[in-house]
Structures are given as structure tokens and as C-alpha cells.
PDB file of C-alpha atoms and ligand atoms in Angstrom:
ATOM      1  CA  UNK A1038     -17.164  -9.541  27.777  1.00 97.00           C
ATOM      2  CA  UNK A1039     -16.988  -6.542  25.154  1.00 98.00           C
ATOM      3  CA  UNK A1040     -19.660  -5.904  22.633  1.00 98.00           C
ATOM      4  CA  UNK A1041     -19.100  -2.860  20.220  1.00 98.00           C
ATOM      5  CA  UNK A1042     -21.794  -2.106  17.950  1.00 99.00           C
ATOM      6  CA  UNK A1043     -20.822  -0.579  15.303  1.00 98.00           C
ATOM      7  CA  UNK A1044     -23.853   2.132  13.529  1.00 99.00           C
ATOM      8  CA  UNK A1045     -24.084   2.852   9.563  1.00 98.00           C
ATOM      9  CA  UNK A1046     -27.506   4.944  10.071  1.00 98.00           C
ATOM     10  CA  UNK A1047     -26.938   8.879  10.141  1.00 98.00           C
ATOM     11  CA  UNK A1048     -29.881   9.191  11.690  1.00 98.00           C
ATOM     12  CA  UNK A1049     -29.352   9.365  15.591  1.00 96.00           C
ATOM     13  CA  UNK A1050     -32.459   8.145  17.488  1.00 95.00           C
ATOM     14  CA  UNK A1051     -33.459   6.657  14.180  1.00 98.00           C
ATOM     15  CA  UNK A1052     -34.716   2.711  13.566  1.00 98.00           C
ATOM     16  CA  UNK A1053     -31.474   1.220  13.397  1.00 98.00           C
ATOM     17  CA  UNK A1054     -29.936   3.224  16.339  1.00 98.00           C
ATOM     18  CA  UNK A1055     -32.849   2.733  18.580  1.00 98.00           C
ATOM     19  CA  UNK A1056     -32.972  -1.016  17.855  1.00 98.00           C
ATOM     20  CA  UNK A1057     -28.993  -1.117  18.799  1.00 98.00           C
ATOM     21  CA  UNK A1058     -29.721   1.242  21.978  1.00 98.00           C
ATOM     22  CA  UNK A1059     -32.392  -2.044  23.068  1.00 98.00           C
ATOM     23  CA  UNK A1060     -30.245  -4.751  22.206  1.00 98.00           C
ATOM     24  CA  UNK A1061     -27.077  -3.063  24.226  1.00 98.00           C
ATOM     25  CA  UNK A1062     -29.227  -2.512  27.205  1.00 98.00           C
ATOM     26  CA  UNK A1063     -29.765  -5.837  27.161  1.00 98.00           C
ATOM     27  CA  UNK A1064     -26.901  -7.121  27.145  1.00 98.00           C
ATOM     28  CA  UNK A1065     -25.617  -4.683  29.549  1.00 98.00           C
ATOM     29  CA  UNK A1066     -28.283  -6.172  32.072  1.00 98.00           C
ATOM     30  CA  UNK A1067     -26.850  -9.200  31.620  1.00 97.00           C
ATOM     31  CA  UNK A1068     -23.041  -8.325  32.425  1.00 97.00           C
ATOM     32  CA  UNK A1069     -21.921  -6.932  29.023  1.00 98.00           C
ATOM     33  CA  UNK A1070     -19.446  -4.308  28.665  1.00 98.00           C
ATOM     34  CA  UNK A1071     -20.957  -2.607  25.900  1.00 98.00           C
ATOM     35  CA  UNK A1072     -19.492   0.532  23.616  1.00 98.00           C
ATOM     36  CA  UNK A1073     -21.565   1.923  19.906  1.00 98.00           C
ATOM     37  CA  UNK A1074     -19.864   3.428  17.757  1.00 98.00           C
ATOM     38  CA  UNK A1075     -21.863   5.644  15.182  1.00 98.00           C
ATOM     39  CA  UNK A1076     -20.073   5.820  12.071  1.00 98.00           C
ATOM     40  CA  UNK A1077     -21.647   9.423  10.796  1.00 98.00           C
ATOM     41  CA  UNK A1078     -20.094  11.049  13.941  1.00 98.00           C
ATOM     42  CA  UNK A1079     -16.544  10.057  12.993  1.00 98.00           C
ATOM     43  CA  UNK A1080     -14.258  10.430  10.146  1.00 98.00           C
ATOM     44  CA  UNK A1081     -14.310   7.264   8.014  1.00 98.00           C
ATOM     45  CA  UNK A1082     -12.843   7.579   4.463  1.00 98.00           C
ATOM     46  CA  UNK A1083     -13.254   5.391   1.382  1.00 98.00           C
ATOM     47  CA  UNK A1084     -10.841   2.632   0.955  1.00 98.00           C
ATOM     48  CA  UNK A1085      -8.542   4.564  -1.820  1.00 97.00           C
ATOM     49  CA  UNK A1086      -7.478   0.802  -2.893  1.00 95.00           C
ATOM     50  CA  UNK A1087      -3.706   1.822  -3.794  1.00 93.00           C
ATOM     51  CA  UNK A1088      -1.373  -1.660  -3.710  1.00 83.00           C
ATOM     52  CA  UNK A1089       1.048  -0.503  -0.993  1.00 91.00           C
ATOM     53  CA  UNK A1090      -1.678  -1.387   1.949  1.00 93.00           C
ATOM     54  CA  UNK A1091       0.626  -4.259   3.336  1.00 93.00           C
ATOM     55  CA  UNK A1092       3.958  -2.459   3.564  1.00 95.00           C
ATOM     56  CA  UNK A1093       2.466   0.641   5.302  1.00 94.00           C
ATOM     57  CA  UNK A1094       2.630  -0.105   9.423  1.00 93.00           C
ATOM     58  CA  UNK A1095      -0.719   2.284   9.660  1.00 93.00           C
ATOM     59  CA  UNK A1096      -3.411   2.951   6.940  1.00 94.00           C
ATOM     60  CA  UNK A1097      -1.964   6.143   4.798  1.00 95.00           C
ATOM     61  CA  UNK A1098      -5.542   7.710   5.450  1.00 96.00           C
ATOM     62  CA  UNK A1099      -5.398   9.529   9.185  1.00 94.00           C
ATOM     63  CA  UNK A1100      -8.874   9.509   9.761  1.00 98.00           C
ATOM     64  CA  UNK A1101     -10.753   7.565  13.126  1.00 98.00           C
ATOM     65  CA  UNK A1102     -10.789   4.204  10.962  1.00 98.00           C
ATOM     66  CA  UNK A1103      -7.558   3.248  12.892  1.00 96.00           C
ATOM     67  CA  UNK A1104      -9.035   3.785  16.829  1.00 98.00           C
ATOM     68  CA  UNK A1105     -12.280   2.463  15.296  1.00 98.00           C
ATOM     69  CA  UNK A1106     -10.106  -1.491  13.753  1.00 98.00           C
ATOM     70  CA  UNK A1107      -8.437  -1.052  17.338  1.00 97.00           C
ATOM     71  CA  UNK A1108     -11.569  -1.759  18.945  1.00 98.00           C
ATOM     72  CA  UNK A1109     -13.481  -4.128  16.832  1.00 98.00           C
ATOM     73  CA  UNK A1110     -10.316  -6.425  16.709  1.00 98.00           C
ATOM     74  CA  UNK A1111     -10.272  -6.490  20.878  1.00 98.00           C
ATOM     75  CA  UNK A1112     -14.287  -6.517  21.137  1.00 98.00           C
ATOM     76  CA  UNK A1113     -16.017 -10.192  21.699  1.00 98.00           C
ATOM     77  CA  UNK A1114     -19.023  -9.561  20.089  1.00 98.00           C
ATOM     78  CA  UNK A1115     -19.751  -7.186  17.263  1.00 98.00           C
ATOM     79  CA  UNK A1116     -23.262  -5.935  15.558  1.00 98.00           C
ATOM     80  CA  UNK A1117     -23.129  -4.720  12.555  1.00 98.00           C
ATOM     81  CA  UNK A1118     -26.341  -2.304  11.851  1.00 99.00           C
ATOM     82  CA  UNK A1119     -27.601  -0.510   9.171  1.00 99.00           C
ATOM     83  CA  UNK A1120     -30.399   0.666   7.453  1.00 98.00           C
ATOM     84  CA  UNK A1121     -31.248  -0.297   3.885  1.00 98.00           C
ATOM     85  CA  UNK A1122     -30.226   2.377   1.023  1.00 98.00           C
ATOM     86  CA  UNK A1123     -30.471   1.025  -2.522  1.00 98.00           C
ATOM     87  CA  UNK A1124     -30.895  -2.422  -1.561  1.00 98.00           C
ATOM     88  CA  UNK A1125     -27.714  -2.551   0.711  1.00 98.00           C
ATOM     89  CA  UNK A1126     -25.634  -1.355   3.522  1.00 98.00           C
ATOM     90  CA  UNK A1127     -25.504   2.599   3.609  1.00 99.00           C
ATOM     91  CA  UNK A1128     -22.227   4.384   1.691  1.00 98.00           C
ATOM     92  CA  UNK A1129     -21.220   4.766   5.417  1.00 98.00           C
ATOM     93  CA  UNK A1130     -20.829   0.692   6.468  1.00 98.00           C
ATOM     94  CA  UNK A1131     -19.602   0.293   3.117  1.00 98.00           C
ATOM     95  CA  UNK A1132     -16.493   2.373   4.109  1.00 98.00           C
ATOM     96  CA  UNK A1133     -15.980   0.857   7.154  1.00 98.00           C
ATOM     97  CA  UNK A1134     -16.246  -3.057   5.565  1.00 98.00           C
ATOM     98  CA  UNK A1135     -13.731  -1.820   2.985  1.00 98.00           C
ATOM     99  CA  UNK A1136     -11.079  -0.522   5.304  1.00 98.00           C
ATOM    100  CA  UNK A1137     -10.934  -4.067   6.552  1.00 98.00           C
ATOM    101  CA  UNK A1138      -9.021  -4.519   3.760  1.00 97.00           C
ATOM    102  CA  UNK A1139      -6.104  -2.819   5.959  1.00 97.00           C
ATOM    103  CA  UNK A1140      -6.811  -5.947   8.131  1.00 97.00           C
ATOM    104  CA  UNK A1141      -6.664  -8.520   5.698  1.00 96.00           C
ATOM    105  CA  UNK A1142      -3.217  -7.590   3.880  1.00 96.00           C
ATOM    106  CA  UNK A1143      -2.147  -7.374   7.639  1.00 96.00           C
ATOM    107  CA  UNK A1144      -3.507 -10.697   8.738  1.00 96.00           C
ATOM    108  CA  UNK A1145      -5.190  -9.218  11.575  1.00 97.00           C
ATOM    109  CA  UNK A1146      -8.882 -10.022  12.511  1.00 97.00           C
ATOM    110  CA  UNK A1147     -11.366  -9.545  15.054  1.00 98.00           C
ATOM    111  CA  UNK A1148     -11.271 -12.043  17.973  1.00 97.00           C
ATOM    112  CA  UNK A1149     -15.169 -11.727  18.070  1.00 98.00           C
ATOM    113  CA  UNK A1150     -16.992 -15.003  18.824  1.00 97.00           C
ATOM    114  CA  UNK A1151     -20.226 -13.580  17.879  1.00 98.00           C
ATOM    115  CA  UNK A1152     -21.670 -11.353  15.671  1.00 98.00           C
ATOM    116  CA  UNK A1153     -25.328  -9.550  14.807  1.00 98.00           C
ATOM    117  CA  UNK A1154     -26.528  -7.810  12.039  1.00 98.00           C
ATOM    118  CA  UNK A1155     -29.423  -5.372  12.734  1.00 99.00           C
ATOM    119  CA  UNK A1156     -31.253  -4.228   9.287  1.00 99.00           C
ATOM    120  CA  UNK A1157     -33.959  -1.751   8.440  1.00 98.00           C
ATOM    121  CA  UNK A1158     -35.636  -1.086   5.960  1.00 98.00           C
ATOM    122  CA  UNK A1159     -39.196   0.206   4.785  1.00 98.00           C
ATOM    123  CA  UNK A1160     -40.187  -2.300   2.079  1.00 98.00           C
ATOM    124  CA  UNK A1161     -37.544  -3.931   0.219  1.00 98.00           C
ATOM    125  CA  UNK A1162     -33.898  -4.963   0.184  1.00 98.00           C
ATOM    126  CA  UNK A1163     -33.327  -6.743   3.632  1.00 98.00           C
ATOM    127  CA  UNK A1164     -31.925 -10.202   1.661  1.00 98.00           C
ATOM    128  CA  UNK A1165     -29.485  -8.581  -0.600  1.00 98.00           C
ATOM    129  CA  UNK A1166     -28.722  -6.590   2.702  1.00 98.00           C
ATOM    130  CA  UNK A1167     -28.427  -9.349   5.100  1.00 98.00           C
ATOM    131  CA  UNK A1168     -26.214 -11.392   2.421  1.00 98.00           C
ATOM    132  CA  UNK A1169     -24.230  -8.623   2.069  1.00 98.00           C
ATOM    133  CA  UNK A1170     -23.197  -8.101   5.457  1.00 98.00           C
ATOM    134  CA  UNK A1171     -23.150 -11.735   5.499  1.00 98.00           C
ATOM    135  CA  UNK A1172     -20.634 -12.156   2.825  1.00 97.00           C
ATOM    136  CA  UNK A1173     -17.812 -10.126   4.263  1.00 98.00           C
ATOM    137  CA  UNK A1174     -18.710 -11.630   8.092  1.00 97.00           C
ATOM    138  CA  UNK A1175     -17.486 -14.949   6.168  1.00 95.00           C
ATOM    139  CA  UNK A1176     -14.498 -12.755   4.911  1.00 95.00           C
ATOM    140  CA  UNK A1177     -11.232 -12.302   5.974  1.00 90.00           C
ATOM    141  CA  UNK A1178     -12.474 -10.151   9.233  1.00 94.00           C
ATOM    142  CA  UNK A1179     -13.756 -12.766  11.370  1.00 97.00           C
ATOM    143  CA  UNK A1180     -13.666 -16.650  12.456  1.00 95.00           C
ATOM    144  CA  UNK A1181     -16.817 -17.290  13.445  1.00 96.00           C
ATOM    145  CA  UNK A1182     -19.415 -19.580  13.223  1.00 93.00           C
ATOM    146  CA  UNK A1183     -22.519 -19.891  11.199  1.00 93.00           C
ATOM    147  CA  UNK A1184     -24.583 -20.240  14.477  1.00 95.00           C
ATOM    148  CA  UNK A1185     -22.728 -17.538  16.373  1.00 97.00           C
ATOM    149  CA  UNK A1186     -24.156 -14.830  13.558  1.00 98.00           C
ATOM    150  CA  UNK A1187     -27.363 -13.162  14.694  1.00 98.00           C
ATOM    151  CA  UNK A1188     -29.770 -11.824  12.267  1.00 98.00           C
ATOM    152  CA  UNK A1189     -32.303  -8.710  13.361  1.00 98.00           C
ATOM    153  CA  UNK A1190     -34.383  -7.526  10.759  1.00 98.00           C
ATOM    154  CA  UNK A1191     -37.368  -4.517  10.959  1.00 98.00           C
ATOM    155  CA  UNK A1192     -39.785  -2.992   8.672  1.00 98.00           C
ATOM    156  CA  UNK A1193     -39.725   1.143   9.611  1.00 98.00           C
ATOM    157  CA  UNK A1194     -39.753   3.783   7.610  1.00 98.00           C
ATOM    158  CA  UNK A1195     -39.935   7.252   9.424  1.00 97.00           C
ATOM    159  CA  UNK A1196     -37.326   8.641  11.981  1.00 96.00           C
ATOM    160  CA  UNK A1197     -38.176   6.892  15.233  1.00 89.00           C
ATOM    161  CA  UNK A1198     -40.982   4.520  13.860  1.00 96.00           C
ATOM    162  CA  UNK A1199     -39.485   1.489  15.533  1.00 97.00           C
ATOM    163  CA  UNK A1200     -40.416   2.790  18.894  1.00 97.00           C
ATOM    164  CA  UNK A1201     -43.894   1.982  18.582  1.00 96.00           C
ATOM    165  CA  UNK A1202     -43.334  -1.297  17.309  1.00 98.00           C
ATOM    166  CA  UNK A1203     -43.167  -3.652  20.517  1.00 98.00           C
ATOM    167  CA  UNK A1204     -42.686  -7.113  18.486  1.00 98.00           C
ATOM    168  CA  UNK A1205     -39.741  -5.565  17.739  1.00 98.00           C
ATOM    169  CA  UNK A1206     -38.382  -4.117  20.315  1.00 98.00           C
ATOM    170  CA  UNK A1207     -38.954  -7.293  22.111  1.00 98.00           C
ATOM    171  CA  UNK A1208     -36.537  -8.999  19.082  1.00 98.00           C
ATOM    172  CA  UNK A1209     -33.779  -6.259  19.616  1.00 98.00           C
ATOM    173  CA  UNK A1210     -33.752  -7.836  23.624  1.00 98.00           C
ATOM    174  CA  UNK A1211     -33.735 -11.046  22.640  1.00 98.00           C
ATOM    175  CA  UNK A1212     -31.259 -10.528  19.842  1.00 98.00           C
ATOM    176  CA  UNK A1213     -28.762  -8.763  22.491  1.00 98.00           C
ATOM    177  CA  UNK A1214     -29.168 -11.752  25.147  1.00 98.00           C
ATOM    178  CA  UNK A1215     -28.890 -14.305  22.318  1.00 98.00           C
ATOM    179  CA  UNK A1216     -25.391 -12.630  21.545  1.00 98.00           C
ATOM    180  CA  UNK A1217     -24.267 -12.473  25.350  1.00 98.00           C
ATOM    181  CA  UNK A1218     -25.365 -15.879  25.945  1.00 97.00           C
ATOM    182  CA  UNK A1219     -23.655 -17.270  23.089  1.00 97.00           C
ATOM    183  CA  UNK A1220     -19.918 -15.499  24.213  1.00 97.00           C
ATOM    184  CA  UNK A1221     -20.766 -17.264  28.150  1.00 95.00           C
ATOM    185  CA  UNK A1222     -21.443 -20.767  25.895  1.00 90.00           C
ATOM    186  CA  UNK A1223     -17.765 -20.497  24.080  1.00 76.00           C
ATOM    187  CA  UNK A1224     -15.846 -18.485  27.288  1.00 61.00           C
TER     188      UNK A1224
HETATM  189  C1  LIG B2574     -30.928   7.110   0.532  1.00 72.49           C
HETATM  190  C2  LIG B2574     -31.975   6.164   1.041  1.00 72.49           C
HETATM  191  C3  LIG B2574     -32.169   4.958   0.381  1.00 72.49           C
HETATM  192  C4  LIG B2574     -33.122   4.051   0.845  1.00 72.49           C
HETATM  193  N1  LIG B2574     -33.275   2.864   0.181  1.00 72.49           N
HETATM  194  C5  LIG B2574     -34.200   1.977   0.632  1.00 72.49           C
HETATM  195  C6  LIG B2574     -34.371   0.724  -0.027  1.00 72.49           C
HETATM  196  O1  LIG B2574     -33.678   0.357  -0.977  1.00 72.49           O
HETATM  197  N2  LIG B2574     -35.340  -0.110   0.453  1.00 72.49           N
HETATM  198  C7  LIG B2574     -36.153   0.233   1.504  1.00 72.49           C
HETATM  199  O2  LIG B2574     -37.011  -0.558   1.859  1.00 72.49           O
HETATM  200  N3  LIG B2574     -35.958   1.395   2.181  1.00 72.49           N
HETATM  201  C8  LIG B2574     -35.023   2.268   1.769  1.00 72.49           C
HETATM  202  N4  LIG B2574     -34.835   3.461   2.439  1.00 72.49           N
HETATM  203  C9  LIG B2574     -35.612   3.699   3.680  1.00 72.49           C
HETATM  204  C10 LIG B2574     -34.804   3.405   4.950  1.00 72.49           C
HETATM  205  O3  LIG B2574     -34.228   2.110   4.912  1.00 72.49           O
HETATM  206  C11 LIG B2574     -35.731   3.501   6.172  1.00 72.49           C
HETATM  207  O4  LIG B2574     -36.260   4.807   6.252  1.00 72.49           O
HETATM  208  C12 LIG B2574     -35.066   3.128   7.471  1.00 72.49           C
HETATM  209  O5  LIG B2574     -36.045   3.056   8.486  1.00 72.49           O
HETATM  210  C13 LIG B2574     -34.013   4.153   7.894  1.00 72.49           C
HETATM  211  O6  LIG B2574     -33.427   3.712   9.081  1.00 72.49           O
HETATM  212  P1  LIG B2574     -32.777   4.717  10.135  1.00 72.49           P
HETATM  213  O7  LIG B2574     -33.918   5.442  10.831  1.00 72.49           O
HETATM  214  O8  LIG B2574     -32.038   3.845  11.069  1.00 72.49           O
HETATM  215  O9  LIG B2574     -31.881   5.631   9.392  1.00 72.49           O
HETATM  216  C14 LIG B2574     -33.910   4.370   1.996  1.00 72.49           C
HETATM  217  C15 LIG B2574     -33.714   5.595   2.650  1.00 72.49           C
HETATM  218  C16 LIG B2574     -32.762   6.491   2.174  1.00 72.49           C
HETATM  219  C17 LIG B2574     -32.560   7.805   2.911  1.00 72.49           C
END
């Protein structure tokens, strides 16, 4: 079983990273294969939204978005993480939900059975986030189920914040056995 989480903060060892690093371990623990991605330390480009995405074989824009589709299409769990900016995702999970598009106009999707969305923020703007992310889960990207989407949400504010925050930490564990033991309920 592959889960690939997939990191919008650019903060390393910040909220939303730490709170991916406990829900991985856990999973791990419990027989995961597990892989993060952190989109900041890779070259992911705006969707440039010309018409000619569907008669292209690869996406015109050589960056790591094509590696990066590779393995969220083969992974069987996926979280989605980010911290709140502006009352959504950050600009960059935005890029990487757009160049899904390159999915959709090839009819490819991710065979994930499960997904989780990890969200920080210091006040305000978890909902909008949440739906957000929410919204393009029900997209073209994905088939799954309402009750195989996981929801993590935290309240930090500073770099690293989370760590002393032990309710939470104990969520991120539970959130990351939740996912495993929902892919051993459908495999
Ligand atoms: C550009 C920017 C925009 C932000 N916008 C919001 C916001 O709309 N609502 C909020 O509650 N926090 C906002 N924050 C605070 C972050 O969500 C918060 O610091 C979070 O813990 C950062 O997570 P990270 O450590 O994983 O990067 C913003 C921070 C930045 C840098």
C-alpha cells in the first residue's frame, strides 16, 4: 500500500509538514509504503491553460509536474496538505491542482482509494480551505468516496508551533491510521 503526501507549505519543519511527518509515521508503523513530496523543493509551473492540452502526449511545460502526476496516479492513498494563505490553498497547491487539468483532457486519474487533507491555519479560512480542496477531490482527479476523504485541521501560527500541541499531534496519528485502515477495508 502506497501513500504519497503531497506538501503546499514552503516552510520545511513547519505546521503542515510536521503534521504530515506524524501522520506518515503512522502509517508507516502500520505497513505503509509511504513517499512526501514537498512541492517548494521542485519545479511546479502554473497551468498556462493553452487549448492544445489533449493532443500533446506530455504537458508542453518540462518541469517535475510530470514525475510528480506519475506518482500520485500509482499511489493508494494521497494527503493533500497545506497551510492557509488568503483563505485558501497556498499559490503552490494551487499549481499542482491545476496541472491536473493535463489529467483530465487525458482521462487519466489517480487510482487512490483514500484521500486526507491536512490544513493550517492561525485564525481563519480552514472552511473555504477544506471546501476547496474538497471541490477538486470530487473533480475529475479521483473516484473516491465521501467516507474515504479524511479531514485534519490545526490552529498554529509560528514555524514549528504544532509541536507543542499534543491534541494534535495525537489527530495527525489517528488521521494516518484512519487512512491505512480504510485502503486494508477496500483491498
Ligand atoms: C502569505 C500568508 C497568508 C496567510 N493567510 C492566512 C489566512 O488567510 N488565515 C490564517 O488563519 N492564517 C494565514 N496565514 C498563516 C499561516 O496559515 C500559518 O502561519 C500556518 O501555521 C503556516 O503553516 P506552515 O508552518 O505549514 O507553513 C498566512 C500566512 C502567510 C505567510
Amino acid at each position: 500500500m502506497k501513500i504519497l503526501a503531497l506538501v503546499g507549505s514552503p516552510r520545511l519543519g513547519g505546521n503542515t509538514d510536521f503534521l504530515v511527518d506524524q501522520a506518515l509515521k503512522e502509517a508507516a508503523k502500520l505497513g505503509a509504503q509511504i513517499e512526501k513530496v514537498v512541492l517548494s523543493q521542485y519545479s511546479v509551473a502554473p497551468c498556462l491553460g493553452h487549448d492544445d492540452c489533449g493532443s500533446f502526449e506530455s504537458c508542453i511545460q518540462k518541469d517535475d509536474m510530470s514525475w510528480i502526476l506519475n506518482k500520485f496516479c500509482e499511489a493508494d492513498g494521497i494527503i493533500l496538505a497545506t497551510p492557509v494563505y488568503y483563505y485558501s490553498v497556498t499559490a503552490q497547491m494551487k499549481a499542482f491542482m491545476d496541472r491536473n487539468y493535463f489529467l483530465y483532457m487525458h482521462n487519466r486519474k489517480s487510482r487512490a482509494k483514500a484521500v486526507g487533507i491536512i490544513v493550517v491555519a492561525e485564525s481563519e479560512g480552514i472552511d473555504d480551505t477544506v471546501h476547496n480542496l474538497k471541490r477538486y477531490i470530487n473533480g475529475s482527479s479521483f473516484t473516491v468516496q465521501k467516507d474515504q476523504i479524511f479531514e485534519l485541521r490545526g490552529y498554529a501560527y509560528q514555524l514549528g508551533e504544532v509541536r507543542k500541541n499534543q491534541r494534535l499531534i495525537n489527530q495527525a496519528k489517528d488521521f494516518g491510521r484512519k487512512i491505512v485502515e480504510s485502503l486494508e477495508g477496500i483491498s
